[in-house]
GROMACS .gro file of N, CA and C in nm:
model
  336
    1UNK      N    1   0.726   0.078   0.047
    1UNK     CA    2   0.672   0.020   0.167
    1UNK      C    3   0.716   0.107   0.284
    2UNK      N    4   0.618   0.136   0.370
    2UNK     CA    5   0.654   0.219   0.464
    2UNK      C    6   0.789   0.183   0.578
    3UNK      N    7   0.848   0.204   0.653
    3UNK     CA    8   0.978   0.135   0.697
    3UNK      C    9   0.881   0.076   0.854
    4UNK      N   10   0.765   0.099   0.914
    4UNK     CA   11   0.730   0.022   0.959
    4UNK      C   12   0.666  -0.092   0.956
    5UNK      N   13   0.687  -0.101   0.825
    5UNK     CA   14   0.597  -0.287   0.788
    5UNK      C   15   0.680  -0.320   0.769
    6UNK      N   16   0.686  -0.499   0.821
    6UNK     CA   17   0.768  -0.636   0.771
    6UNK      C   18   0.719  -0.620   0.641
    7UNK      N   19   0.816  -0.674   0.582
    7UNK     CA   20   0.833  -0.773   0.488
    7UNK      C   21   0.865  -0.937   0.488
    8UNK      N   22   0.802  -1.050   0.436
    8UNK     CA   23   0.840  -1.161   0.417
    8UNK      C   24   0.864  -1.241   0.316
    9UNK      N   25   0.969  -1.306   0.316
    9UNK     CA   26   0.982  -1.403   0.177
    9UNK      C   27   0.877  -1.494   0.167
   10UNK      N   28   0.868  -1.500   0.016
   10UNK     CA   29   0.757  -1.562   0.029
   10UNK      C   30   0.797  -1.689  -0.080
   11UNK      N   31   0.733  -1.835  -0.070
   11UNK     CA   32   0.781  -1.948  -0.154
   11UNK      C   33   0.729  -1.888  -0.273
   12UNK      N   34   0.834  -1.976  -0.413
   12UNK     CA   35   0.801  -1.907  -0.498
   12UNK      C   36   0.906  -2.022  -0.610
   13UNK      N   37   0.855  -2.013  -0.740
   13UNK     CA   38   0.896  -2.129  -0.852
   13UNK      C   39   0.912  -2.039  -0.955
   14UNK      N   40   0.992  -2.070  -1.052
   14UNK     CA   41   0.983  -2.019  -1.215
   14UNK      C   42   0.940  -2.119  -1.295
   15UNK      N   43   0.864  -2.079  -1.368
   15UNK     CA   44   0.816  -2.193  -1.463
   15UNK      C   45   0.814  -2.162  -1.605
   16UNK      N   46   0.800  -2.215  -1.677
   16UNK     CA   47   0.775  -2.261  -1.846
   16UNK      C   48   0.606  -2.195  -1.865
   17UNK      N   49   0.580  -2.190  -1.988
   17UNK     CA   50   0.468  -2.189  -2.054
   17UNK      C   51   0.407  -2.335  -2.046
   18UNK      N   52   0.322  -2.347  -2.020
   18UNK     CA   53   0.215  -2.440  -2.019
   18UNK      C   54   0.240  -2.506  -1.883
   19UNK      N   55   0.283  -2.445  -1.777
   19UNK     CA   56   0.314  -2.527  -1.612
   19UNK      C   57   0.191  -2.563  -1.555
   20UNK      N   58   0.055  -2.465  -1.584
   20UNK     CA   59   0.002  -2.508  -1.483
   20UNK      C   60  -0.098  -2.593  -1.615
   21UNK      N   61  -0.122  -2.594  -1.731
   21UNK     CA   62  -0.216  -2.677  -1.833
   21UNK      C   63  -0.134  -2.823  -1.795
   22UNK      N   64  -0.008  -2.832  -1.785
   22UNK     CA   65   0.061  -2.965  -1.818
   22UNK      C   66   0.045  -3.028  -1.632
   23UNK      N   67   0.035  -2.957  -1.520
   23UNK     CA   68   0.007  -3.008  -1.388
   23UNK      C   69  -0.125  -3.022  -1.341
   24UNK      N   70  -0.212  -2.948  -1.395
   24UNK     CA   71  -0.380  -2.922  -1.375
   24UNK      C   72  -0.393  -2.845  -1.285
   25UNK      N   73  -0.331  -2.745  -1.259
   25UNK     CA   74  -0.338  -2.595  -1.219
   25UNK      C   75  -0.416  -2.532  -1.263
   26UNK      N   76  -0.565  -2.544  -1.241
   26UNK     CA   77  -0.641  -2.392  -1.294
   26UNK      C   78  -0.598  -2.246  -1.258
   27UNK      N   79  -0.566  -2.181  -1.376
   27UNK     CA   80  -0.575  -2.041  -1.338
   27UNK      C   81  -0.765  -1.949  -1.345
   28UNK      N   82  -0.763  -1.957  -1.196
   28UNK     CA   83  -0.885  -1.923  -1.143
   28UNK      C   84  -0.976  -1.737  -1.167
   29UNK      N   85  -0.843  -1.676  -1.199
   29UNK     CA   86  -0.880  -1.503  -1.234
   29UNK      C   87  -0.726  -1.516  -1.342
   30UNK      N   88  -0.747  -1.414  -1.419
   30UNK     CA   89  -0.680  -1.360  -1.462
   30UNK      C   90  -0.629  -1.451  -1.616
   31UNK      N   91  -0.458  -1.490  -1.636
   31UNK     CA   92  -0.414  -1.533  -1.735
   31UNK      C   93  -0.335  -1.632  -1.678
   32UNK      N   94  -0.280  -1.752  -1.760
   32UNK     CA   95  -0.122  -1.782  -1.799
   32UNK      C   96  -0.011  -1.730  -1.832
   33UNK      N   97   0.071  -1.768  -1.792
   33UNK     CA   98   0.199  -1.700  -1.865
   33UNK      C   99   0.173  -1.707  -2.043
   34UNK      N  100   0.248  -1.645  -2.076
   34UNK     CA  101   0.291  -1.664  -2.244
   34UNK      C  102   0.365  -1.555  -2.305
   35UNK      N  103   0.338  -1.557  -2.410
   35UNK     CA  104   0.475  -1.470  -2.515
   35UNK      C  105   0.464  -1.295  -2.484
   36UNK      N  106   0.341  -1.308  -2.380
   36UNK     CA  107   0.377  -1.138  -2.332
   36UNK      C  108   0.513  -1.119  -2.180
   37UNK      N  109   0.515  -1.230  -2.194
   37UNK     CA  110   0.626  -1.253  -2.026
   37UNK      C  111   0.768  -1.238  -2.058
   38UNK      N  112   0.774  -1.163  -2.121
   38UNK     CA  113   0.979  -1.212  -2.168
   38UNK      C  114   1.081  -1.099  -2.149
   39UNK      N  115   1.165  -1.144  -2.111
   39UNK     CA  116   1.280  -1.104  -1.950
   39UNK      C  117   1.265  -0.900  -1.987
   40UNK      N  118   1.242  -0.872  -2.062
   40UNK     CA  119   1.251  -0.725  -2.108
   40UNK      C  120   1.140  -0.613  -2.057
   41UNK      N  121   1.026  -0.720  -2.039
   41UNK     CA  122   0.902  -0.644  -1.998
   41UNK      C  123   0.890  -0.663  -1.822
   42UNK      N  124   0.791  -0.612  -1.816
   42UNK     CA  125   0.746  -0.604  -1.677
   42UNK      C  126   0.743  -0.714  -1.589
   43UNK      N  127   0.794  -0.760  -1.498
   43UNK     CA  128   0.806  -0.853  -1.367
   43UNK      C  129   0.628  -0.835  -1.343
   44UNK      N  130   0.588  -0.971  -1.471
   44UNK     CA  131   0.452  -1.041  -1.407
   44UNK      C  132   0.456  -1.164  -1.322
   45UNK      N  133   0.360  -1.210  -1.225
   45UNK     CA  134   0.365  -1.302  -1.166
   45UNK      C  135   0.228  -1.369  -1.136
   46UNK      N  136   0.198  -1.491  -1.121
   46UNK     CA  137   0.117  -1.548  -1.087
   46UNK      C  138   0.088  -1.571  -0.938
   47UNK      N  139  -0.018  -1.601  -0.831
   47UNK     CA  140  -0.060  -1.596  -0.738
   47UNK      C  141  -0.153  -1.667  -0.685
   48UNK      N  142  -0.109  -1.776  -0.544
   48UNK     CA  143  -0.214  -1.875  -0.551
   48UNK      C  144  -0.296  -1.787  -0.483
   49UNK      N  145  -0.382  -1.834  -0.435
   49UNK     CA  146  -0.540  -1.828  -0.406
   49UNK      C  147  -0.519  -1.816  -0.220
   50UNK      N  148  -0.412  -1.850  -0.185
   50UNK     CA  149  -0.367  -1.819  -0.058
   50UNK      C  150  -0.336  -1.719  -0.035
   51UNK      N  151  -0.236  -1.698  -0.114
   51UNK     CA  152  -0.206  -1.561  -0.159
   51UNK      C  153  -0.239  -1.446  -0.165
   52UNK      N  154  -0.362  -1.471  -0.233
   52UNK     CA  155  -0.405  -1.358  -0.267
   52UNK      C  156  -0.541  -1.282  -0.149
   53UNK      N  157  -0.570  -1.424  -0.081
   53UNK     CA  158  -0.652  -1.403   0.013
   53UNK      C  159  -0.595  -1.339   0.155
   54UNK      N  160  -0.481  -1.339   0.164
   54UNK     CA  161  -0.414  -1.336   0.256
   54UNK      C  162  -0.336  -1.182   0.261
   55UNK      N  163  -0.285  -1.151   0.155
   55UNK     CA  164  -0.246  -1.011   0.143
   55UNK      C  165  -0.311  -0.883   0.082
   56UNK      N  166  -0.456  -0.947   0.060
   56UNK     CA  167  -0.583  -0.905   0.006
   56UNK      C  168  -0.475  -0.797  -0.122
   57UNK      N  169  -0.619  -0.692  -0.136
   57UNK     CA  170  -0.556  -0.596  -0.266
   57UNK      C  171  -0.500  -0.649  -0.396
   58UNK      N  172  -0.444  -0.814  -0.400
   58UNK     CA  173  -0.443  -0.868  -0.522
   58UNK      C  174  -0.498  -0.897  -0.563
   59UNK      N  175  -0.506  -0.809  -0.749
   59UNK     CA  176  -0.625  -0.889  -0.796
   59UNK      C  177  -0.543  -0.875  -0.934
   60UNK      N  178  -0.616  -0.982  -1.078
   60UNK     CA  179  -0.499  -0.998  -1.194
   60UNK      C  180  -0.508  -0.865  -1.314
   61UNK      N  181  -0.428  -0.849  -1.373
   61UNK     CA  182  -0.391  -0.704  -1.401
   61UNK      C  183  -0.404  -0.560  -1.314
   62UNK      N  184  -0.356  -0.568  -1.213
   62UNK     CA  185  -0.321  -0.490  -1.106
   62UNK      C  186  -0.193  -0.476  -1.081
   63UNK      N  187  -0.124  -0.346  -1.060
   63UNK     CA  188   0.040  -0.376  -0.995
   63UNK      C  189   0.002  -0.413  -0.866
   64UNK      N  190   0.072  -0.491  -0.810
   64UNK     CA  191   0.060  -0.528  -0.659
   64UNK      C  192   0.176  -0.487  -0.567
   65UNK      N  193   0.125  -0.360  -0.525
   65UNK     CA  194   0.236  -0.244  -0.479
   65UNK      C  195   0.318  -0.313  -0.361
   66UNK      N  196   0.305  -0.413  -0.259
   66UNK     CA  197   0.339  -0.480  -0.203
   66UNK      C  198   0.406  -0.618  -0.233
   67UNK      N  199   0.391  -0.672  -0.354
   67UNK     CA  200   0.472  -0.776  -0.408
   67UNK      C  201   0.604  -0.686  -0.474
   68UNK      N  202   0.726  -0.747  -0.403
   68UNK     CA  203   0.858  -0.710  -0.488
   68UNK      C  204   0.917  -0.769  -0.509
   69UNK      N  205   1.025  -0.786  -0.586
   69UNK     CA  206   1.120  -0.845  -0.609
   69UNK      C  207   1.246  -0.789  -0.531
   70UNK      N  208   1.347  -0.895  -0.438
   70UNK     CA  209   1.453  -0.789  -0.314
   70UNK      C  210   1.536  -0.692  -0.433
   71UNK      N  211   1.526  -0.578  -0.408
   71UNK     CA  212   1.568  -0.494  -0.515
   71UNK      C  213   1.516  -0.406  -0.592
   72UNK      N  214   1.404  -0.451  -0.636
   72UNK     CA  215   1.328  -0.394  -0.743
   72UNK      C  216   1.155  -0.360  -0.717
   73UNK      N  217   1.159  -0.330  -0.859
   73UNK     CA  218   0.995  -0.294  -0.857
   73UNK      C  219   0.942  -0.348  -0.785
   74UNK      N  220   0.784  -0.267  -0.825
   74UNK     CA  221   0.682  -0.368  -0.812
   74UNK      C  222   0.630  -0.505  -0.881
   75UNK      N  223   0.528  -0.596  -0.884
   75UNK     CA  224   0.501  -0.708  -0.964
   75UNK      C  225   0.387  -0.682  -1.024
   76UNK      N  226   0.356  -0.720  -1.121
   76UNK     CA  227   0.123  -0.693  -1.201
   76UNK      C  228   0.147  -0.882  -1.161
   77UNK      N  229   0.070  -0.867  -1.122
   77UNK     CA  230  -0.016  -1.019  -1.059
   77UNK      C  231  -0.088  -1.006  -1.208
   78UNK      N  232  -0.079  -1.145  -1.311
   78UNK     CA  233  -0.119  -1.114  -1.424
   78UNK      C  234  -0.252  -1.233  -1.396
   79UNK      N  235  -0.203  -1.348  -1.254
   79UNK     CA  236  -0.373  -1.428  -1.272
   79UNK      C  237  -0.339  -1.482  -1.142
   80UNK      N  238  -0.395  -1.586  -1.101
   80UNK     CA  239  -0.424  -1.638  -0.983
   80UNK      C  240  -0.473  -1.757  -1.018
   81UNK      N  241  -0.400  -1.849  -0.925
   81UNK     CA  242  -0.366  -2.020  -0.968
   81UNK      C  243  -0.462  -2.084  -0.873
   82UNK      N  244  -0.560  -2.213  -0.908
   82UNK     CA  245  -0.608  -2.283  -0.702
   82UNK      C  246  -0.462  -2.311  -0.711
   83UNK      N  247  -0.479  -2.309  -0.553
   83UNK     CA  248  -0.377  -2.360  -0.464
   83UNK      C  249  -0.358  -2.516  -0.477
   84UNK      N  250  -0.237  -2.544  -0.461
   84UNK     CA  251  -0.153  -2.667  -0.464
   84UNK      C  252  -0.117  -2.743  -0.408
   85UNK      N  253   0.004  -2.875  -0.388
   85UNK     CA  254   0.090  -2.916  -0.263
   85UNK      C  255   0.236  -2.864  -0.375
   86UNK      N  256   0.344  -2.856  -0.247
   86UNK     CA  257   0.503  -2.861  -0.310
   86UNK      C  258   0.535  -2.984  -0.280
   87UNK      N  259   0.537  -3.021  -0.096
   87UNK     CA  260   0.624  -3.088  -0.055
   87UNK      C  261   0.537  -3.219   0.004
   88UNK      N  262   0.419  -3.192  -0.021
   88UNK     CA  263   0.350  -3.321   0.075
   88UNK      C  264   0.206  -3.350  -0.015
   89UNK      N  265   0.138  -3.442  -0.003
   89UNK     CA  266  -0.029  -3.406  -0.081
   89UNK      C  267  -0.121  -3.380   0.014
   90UNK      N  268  -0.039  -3.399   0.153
   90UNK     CA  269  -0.163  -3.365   0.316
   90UNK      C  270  -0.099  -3.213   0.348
   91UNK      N  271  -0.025  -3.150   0.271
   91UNK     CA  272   0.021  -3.003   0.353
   91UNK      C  273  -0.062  -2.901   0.313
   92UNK      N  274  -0.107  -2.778   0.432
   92UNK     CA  275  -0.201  -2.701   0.475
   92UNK      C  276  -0.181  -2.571   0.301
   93UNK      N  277  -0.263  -2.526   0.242
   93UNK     CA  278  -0.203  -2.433   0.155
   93UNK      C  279  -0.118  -2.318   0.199
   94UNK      N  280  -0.001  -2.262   0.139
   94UNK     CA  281   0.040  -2.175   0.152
   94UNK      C  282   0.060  -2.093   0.052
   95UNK      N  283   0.122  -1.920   0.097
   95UNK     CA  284   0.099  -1.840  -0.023
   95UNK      C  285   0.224  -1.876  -0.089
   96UNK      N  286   0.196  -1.845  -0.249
   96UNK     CA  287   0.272  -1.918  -0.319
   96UNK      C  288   0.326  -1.825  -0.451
   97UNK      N  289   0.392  -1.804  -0.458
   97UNK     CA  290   0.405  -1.687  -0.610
   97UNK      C  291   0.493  -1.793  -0.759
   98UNK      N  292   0.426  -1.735  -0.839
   98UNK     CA  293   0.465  -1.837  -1.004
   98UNK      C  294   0.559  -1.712  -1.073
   99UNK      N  295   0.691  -1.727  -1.090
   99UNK     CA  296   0.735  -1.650  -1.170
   99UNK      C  297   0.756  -1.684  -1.325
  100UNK      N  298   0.779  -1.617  -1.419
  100UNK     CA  299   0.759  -1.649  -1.554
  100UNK      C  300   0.933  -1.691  -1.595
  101UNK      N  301   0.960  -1.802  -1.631
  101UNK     CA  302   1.060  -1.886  -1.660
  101UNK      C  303   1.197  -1.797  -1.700
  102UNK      N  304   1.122  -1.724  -1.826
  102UNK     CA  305   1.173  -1.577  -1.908
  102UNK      C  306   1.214  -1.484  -1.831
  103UNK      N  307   1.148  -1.488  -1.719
  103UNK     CA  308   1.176  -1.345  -1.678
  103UNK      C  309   1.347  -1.362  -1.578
  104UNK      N  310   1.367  -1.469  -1.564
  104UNK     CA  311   1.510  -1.476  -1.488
  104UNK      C  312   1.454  -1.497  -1.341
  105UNK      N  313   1.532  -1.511  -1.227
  105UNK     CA  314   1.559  -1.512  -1.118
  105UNK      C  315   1.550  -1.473  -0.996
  106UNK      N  316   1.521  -1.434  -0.913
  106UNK     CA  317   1.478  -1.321  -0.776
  106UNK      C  318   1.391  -1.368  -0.661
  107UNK      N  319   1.450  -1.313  -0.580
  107UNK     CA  320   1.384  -1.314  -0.456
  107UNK      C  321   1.260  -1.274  -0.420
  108UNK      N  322   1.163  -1.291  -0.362
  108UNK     CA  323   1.036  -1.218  -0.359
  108UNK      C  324   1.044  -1.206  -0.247
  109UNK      N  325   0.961  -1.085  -0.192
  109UNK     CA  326   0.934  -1.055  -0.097
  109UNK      C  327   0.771  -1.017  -0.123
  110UNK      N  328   0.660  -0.977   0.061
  110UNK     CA  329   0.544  -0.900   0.057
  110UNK      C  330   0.518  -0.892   0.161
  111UNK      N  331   0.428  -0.822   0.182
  111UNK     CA  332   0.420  -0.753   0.306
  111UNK      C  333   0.338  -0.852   0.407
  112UNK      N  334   0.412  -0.797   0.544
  112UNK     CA  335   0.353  -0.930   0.660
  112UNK      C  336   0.187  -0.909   0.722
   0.00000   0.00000   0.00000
């Protein structure tokens, strides 16, 4: 990232296999998590629809040179979720990133 762009954290969950079949989360492009996600391979992530509209250039099996983890690589946006609520069922969508349960822990960041 060039040193004149922000970066922002962005909200973000780890989940299990079957998170969004067992909540009714359509994944709208791309995939689900599953047995290709596990902590050894590549930092995939899921992406709502806010998301992806918003920091454009994401699309699913793509690295998304602007999604990172604080520290590390880049992310492959492996699909793209509709958008959701977290905290309310009247709150406005926001961008939202799904990390894979397997894959462990981290901060996200992307560009402002």
């Amino acid at each position: 990232m060039p040193a004149n762009q922000q970066s922002i954290a962005i909200r973000s969950a780890d989940v299990g296999n079957g998170y969004f079949e067992t909540l009714d989360i359509p994944i709208i492009r791309g995939r689900d998590f599953d047995s290709r996600d596990q902590c050894k391979r590549a930092e995939n992530v899921i992406v709502t629809e806010t998301m992806a509209q918003r920091f454009g250039r994401i699309r699913p099996d793509r690295c998304a040179r602007g999604i990172k983890k604080e520290g590390g690589g880049p992310a492959e946006v492996i699909g793209i979720a509709r958008n959701s609520t977290y905290a309310s069922i009247d709150e406005r969508a926001v961008p939202f990133l799904y990390r894979s349960y397997e894959q462990g822990d981290a901060t996200w960041r992307a560009p402002s």
